[in-house]
Short mmCIF file of C-alpha atoms in Angstrom, two decimals:
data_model
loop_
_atom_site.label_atom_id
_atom_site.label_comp_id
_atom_site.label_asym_id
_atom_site.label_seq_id
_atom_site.Cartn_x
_atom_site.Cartn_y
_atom_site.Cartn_z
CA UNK A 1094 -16.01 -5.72 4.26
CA UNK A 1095 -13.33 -3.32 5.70
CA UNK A 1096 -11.50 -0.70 3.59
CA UNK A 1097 -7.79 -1.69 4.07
CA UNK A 1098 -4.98 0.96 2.76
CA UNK A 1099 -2.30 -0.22 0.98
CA UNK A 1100 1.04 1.80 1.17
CA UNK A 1101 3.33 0.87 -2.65
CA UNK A 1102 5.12 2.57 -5.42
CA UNK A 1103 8.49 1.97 -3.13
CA UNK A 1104 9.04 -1.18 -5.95
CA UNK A 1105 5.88 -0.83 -8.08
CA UNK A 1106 6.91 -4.77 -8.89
CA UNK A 1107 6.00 -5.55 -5.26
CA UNK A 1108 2.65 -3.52 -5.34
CA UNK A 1109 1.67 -5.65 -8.35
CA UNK A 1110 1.83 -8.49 -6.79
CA UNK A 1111 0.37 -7.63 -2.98
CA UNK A 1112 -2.70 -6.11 -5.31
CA UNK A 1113 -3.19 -9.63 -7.26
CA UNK A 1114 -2.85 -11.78 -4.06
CA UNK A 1115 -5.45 -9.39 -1.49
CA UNK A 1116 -7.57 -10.11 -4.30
CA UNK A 1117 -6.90 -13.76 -4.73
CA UNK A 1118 -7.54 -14.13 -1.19
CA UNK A 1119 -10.17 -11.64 -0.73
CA UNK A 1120 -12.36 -13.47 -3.65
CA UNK A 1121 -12.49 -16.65 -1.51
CA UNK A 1122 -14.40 -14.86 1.27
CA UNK A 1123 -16.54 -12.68 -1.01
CA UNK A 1124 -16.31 -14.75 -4.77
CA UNK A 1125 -14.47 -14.87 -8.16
CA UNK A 1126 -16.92 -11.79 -9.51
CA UNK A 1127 -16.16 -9.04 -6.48
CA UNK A 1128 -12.91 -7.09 -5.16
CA UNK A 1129 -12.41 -5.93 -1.85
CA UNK A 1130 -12.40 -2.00 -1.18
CA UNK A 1131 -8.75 -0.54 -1.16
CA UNK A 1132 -6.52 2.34 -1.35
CA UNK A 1133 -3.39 2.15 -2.93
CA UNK A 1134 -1.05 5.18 -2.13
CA UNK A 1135 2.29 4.85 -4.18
CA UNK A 1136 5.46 6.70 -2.88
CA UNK A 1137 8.25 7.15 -4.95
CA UNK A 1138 11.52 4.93 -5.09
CA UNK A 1139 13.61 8.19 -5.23
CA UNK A 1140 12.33 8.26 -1.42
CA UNK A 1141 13.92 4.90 -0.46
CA UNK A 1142 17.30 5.58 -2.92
CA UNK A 1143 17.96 8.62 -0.36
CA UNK A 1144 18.48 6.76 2.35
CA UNK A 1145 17.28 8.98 5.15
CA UNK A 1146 15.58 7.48 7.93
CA UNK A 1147 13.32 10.49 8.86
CA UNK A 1148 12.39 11.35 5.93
CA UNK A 1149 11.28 7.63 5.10
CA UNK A 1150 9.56 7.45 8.65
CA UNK A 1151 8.00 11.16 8.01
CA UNK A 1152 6.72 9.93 4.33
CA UNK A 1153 5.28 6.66 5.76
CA UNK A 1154 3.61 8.11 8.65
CA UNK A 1155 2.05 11.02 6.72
CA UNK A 1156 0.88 8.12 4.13
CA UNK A 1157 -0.90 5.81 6.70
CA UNK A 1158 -2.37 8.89 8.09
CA UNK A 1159 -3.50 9.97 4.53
CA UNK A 1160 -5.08 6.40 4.04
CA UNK A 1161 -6.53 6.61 7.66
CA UNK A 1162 -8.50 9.78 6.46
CA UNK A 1163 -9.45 8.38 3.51
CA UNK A 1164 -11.26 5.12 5.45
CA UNK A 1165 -8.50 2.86 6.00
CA UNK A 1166 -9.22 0.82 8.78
CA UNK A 1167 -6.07 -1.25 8.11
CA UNK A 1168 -2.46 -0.74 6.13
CA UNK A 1169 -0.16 -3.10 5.02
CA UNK A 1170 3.30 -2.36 3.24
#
C-alpha cells in the first residue's frame, strides 16, 4: 500500500475525523486488524486566523513538499 501524506492541525476537529474515515475505508481493502501508512503534518490555526494568502500558499507548499520527502506519494487536505 502507498504512503499518503496528510496535511491537518488547520481545525484539529477536521483532522480527527479525515484520520478515522482513511482508516475506515482503508480497513476494507486491507482488514479490521491493519492501518494504512500515513503522515500527518499539523499546521497551526494561527496560520489560517492571519489571513494572508502567501503565507498560507508558502506554508502549504513547503508542507506537501515536507510530506513528499518523507514518502508521500499522495496528500490530501
Amino acid at each position: 500500500m502507498k504512503t499518503l501524506g496528510m496535511i491537518g492541525g488547520t481545525s484539529w476537529h477536521s483532522t480527527i475525523e479525515y484520520y478515522r474515515l482513511i482508516n475506515q475505508m482503508a480497513a476494507k481493502i486491507i482488514g479490521e486488524h491493519a492501518n494504512p501508512p500515513l503522515i500527518i503534518h499539523s499546521i497551526n490555526i494561527e496560520l489560517m486566523r492571519e489571513q494572508n494568502k502567501e503565507k498560507i500558499n508558502t506554508k502549504y507548499l513547503e508542507t506537501s513538499r515536507k510530506l513528499q520527502e518523507a514518502g508521500a506519494l499522495a496528500i490530501v487536505m
